[in-house]
PDB file of C-alpha atoms in Angstrom:
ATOM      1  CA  UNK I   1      33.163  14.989  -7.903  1.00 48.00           C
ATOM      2  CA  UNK I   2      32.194  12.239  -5.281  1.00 65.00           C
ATOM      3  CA  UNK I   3      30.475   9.330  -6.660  1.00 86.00           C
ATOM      4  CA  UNK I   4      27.608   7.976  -4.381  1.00 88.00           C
ATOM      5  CA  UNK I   5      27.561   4.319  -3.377  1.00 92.00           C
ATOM      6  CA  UNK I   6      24.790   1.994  -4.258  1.00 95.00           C
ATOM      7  CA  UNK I   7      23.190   0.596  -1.433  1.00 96.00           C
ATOM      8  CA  UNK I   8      20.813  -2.998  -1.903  1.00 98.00           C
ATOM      9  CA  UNK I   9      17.684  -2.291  -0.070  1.00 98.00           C
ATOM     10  CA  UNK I  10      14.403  -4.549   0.765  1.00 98.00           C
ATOM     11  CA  UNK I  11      10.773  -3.000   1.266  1.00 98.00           C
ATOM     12  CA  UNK I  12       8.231  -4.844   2.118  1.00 98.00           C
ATOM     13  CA  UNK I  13       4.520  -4.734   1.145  1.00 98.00           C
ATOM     14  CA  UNK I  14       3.124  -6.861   3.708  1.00 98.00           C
ATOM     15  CA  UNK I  15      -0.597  -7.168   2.955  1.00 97.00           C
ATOM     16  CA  UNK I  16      -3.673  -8.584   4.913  1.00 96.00           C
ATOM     17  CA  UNK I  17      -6.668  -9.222   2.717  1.00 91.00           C
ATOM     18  CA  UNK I  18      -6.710  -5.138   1.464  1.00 92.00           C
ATOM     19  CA  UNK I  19      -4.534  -3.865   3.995  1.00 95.00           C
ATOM     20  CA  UNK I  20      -1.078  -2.594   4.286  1.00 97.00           C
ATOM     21  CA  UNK I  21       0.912  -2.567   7.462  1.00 98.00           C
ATOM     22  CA  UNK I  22       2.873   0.497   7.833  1.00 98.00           C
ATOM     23  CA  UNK I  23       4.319   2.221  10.380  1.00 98.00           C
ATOM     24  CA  UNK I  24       5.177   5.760  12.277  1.00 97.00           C
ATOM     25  CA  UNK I  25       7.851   6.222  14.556  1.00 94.00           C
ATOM     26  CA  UNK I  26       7.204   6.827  18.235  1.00 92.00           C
ATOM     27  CA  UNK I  27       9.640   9.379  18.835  1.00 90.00           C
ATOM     28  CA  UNK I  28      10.166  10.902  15.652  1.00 90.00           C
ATOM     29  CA  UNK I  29       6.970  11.086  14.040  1.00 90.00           C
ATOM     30  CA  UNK I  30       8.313  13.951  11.239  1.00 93.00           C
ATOM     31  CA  UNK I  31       9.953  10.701   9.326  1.00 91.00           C
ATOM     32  CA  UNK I  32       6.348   9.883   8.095  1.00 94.00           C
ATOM     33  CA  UNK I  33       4.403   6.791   6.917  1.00 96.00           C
ATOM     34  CA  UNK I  34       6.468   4.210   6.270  1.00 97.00           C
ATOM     35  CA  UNK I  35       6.579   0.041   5.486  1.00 98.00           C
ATOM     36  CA  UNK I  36       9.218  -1.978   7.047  1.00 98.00           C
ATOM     37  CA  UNK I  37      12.761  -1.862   4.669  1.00 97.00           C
ATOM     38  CA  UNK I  38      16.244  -2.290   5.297  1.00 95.00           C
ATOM     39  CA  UNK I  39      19.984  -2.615   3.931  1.00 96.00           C
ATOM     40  CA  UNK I  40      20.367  -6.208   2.509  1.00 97.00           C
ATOM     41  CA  UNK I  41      23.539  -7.324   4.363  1.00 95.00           C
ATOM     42  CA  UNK I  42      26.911  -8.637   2.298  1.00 94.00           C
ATOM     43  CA  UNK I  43      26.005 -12.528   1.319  1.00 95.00           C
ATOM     44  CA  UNK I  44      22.657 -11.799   2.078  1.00 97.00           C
ATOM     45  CA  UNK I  45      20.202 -12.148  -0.471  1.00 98.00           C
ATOM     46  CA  UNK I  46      17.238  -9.466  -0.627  1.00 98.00           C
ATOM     47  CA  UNK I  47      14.588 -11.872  -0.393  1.00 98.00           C
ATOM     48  CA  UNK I  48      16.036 -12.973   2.794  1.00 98.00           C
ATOM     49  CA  UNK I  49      16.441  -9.515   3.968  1.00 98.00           C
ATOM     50  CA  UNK I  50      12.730  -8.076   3.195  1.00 98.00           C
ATOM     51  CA  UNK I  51      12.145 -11.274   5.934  1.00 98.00           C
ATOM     52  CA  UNK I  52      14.922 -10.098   8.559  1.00 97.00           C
ATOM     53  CA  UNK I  53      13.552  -6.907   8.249  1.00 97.00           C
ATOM     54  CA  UNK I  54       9.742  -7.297   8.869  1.00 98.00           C
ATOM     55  CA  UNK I  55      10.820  -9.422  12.181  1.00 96.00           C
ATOM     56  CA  UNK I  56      13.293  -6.599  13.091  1.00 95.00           C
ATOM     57  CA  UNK I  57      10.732  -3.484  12.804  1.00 96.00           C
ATOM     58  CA  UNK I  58       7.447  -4.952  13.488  1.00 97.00           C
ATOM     59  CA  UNK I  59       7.634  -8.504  15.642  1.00 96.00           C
ATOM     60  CA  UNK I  60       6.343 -10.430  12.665  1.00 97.00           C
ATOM     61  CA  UNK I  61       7.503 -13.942  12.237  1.00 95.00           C
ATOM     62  CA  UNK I  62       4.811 -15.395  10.064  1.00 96.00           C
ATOM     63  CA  UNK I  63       5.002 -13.721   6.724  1.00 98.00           C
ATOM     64  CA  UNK I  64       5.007 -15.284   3.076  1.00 98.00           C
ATOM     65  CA  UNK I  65       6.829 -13.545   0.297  1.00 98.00           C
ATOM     66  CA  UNK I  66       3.664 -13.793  -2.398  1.00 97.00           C
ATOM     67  CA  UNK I  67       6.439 -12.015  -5.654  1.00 97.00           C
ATOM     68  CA  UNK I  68       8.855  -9.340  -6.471  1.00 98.00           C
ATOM     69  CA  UNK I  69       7.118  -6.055  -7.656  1.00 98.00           C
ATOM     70  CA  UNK I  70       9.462  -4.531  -8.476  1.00 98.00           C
ATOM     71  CA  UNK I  71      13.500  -3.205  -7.913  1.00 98.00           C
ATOM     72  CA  UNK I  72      14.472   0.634  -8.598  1.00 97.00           C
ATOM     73  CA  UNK I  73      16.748   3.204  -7.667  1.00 97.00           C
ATOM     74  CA  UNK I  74      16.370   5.792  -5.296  1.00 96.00           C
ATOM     75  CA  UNK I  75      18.516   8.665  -4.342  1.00 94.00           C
ATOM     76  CA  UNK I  76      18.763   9.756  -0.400  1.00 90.00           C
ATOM     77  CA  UNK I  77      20.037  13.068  -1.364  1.00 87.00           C
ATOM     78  CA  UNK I  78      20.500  15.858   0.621  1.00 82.00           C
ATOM     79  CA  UNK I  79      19.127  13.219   3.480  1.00 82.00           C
ATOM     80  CA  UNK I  80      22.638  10.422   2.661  1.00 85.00           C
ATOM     81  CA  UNK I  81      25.445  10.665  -0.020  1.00 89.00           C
ATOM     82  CA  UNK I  82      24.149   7.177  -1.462  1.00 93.00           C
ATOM     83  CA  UNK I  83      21.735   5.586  -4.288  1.00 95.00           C
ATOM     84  CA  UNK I  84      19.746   3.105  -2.879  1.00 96.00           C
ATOM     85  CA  UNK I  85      18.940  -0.093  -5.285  1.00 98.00           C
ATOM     86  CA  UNK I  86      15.458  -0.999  -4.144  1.00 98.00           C
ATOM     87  CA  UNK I  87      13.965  -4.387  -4.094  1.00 98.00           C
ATOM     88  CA  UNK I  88      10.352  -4.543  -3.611  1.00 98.00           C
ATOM     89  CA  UNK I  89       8.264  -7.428  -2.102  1.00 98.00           C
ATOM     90  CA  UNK I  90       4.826  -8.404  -1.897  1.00 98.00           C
ATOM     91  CA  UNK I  91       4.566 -10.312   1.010  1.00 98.00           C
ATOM     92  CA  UNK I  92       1.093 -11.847   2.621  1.00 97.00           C
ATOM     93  CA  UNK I  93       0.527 -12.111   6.767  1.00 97.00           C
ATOM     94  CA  UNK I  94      -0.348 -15.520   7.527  1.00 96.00           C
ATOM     95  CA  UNK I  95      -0.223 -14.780  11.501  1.00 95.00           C
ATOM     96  CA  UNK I  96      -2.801 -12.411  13.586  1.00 94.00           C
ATOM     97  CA  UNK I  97      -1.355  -9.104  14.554  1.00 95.00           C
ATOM     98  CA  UNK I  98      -3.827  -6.617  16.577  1.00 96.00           C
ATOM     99  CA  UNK I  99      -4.872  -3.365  14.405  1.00 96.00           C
ATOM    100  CA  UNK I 100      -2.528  -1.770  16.281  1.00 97.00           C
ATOM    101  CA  UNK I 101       0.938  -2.355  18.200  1.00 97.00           C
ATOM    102  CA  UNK I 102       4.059  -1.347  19.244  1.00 96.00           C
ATOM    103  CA  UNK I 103       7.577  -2.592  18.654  1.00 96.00           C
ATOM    104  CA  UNK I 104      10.626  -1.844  19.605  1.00 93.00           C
ATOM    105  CA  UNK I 105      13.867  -2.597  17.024  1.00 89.00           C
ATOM    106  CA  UNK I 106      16.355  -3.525  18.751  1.00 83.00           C
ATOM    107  CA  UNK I 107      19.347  -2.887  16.895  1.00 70.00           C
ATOM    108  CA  UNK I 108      18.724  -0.478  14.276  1.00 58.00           C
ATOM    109  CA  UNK I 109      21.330   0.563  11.789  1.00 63.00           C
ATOM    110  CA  UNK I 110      21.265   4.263  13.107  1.00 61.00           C
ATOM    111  CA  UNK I 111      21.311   4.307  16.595  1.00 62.00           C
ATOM    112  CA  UNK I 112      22.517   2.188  19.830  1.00 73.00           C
ATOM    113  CA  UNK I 113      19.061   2.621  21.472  1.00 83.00           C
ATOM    114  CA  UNK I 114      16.163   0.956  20.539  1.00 88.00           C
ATOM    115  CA  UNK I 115      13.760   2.126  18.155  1.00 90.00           C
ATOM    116  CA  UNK I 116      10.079   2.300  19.122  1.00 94.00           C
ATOM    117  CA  UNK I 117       7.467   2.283  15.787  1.00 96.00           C
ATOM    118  CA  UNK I 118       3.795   1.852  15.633  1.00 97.00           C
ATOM    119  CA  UNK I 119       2.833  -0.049  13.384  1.00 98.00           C
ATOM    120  CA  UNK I 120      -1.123  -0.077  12.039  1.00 97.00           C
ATOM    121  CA  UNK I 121      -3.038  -1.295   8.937  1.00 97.00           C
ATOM    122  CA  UNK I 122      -4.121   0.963   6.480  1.00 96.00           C
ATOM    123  CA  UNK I 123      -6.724   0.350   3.195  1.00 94.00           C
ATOM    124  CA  UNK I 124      -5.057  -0.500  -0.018  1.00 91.00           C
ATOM    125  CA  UNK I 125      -7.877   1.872  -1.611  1.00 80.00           C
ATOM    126  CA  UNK I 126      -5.556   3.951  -3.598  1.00 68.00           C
ATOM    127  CA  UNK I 127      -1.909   3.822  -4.472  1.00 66.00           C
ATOM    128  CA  UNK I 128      -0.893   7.700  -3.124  1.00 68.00           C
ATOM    129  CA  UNK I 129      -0.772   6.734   0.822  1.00 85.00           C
ATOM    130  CA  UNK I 130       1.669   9.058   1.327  1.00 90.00           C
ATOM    131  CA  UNK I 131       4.814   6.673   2.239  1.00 94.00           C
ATOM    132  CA  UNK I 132       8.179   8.216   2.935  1.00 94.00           C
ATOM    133  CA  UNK I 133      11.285   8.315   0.852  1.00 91.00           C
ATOM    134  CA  UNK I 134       9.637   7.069  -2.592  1.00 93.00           C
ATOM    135  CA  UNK I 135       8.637   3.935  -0.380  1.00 96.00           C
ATOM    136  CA  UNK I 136       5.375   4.190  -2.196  1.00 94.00           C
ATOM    137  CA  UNK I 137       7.187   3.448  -5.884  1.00 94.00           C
ATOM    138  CA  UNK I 138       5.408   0.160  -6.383  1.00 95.00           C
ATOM    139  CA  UNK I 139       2.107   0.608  -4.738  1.00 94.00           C
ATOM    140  CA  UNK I 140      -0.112   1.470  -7.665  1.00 92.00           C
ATOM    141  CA  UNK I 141       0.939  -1.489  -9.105  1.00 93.00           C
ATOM    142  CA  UNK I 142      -0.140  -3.806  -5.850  1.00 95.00           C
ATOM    143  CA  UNK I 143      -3.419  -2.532  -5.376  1.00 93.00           C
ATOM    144  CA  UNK I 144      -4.480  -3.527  -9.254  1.00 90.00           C
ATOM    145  CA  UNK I 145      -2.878  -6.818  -8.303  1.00 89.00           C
ATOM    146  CA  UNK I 146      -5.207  -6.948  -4.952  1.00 89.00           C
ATOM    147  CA  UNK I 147      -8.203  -5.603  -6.856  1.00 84.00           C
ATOM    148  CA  UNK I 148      -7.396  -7.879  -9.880  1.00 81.00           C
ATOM    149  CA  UNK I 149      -7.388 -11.245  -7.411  1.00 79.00           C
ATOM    150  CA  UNK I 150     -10.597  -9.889  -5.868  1.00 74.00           C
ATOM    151  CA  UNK I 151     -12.400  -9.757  -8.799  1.00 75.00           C
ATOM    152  CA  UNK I 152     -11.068 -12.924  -9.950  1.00 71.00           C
ATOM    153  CA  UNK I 153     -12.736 -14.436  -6.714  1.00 70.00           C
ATOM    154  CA  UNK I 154     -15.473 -12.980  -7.435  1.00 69.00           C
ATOM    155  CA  UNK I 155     -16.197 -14.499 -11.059  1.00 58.00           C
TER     156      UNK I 155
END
């Protein structure tokens, strides 16, 4: 019996007003919806990493990491022999970004060609938006955050 490694991984939630940024990939667009994540790297911290990552994917620099939803386990089988230890971040754009772009990842983990993704907003009106790989694990509870600080601004 093989025992699976555990893997540290950052997702981001990256969030503008009530939106989500999320992304498809160019070329392989069967690997769904997805948010920008990564492997947090050895004497990296994951908070560092969700950062690293959300430059690597998408282009953005200007992000602010608003709280930790979250961290869970995940396993990537029949995909990769591993469990993934998932650390989940709420993070708030404090740059512009167009409603849509293109970026290209430069050195991805899987591949010695760059990676092309577009990347789009979508409407935190529900928390089933259909991400990929259990990416989605912590969404319910960010849109009753959202909602909750929109009421509040409300009153």
């Amino acid at each position: 019996m093989s025992i699976q490694p555990l893997i540290k991984k950052a997702i981001a939630y990256v969030t503008n007003k009530d939106e989500l940024m999320v992304f498809t990939h160019t070329d392989f667009p069967e690997a769904g919806v997805q948010v920008p994540a990564g492997t947090v790297e050895e004497n990296e911290e994951p908070s560092e990493a969700v950062v690293r990552e959300i430059y690597e994917e998408s282009g953005v620099k200007e992000v602010r990491i608003l709280e930790l939803l979250g961290i869970y386990q995940y396993n990537m089988t029949p995909y990769r022999n591993e469990i993934q230890k998932r650390y989940v971040y709420h993070l708030e754009l404090t740059q512009s970004t167009p409603s849509t772009w293109r970026h290209w990842e430069i050195h991805p983990s899987t591949s010695k060609n760059p990676i092309a993704f577009d990347f789009y907003w979508v409407k935190l009106d529900s928390s089933n938006l259909g991400l990929a790989d259990g990416q989605g694990y912590f969404l319910s509870k960010l849109v009753h955050k959202i909602k909750d600080s929109q009421d509040s601004a409300i009153t």
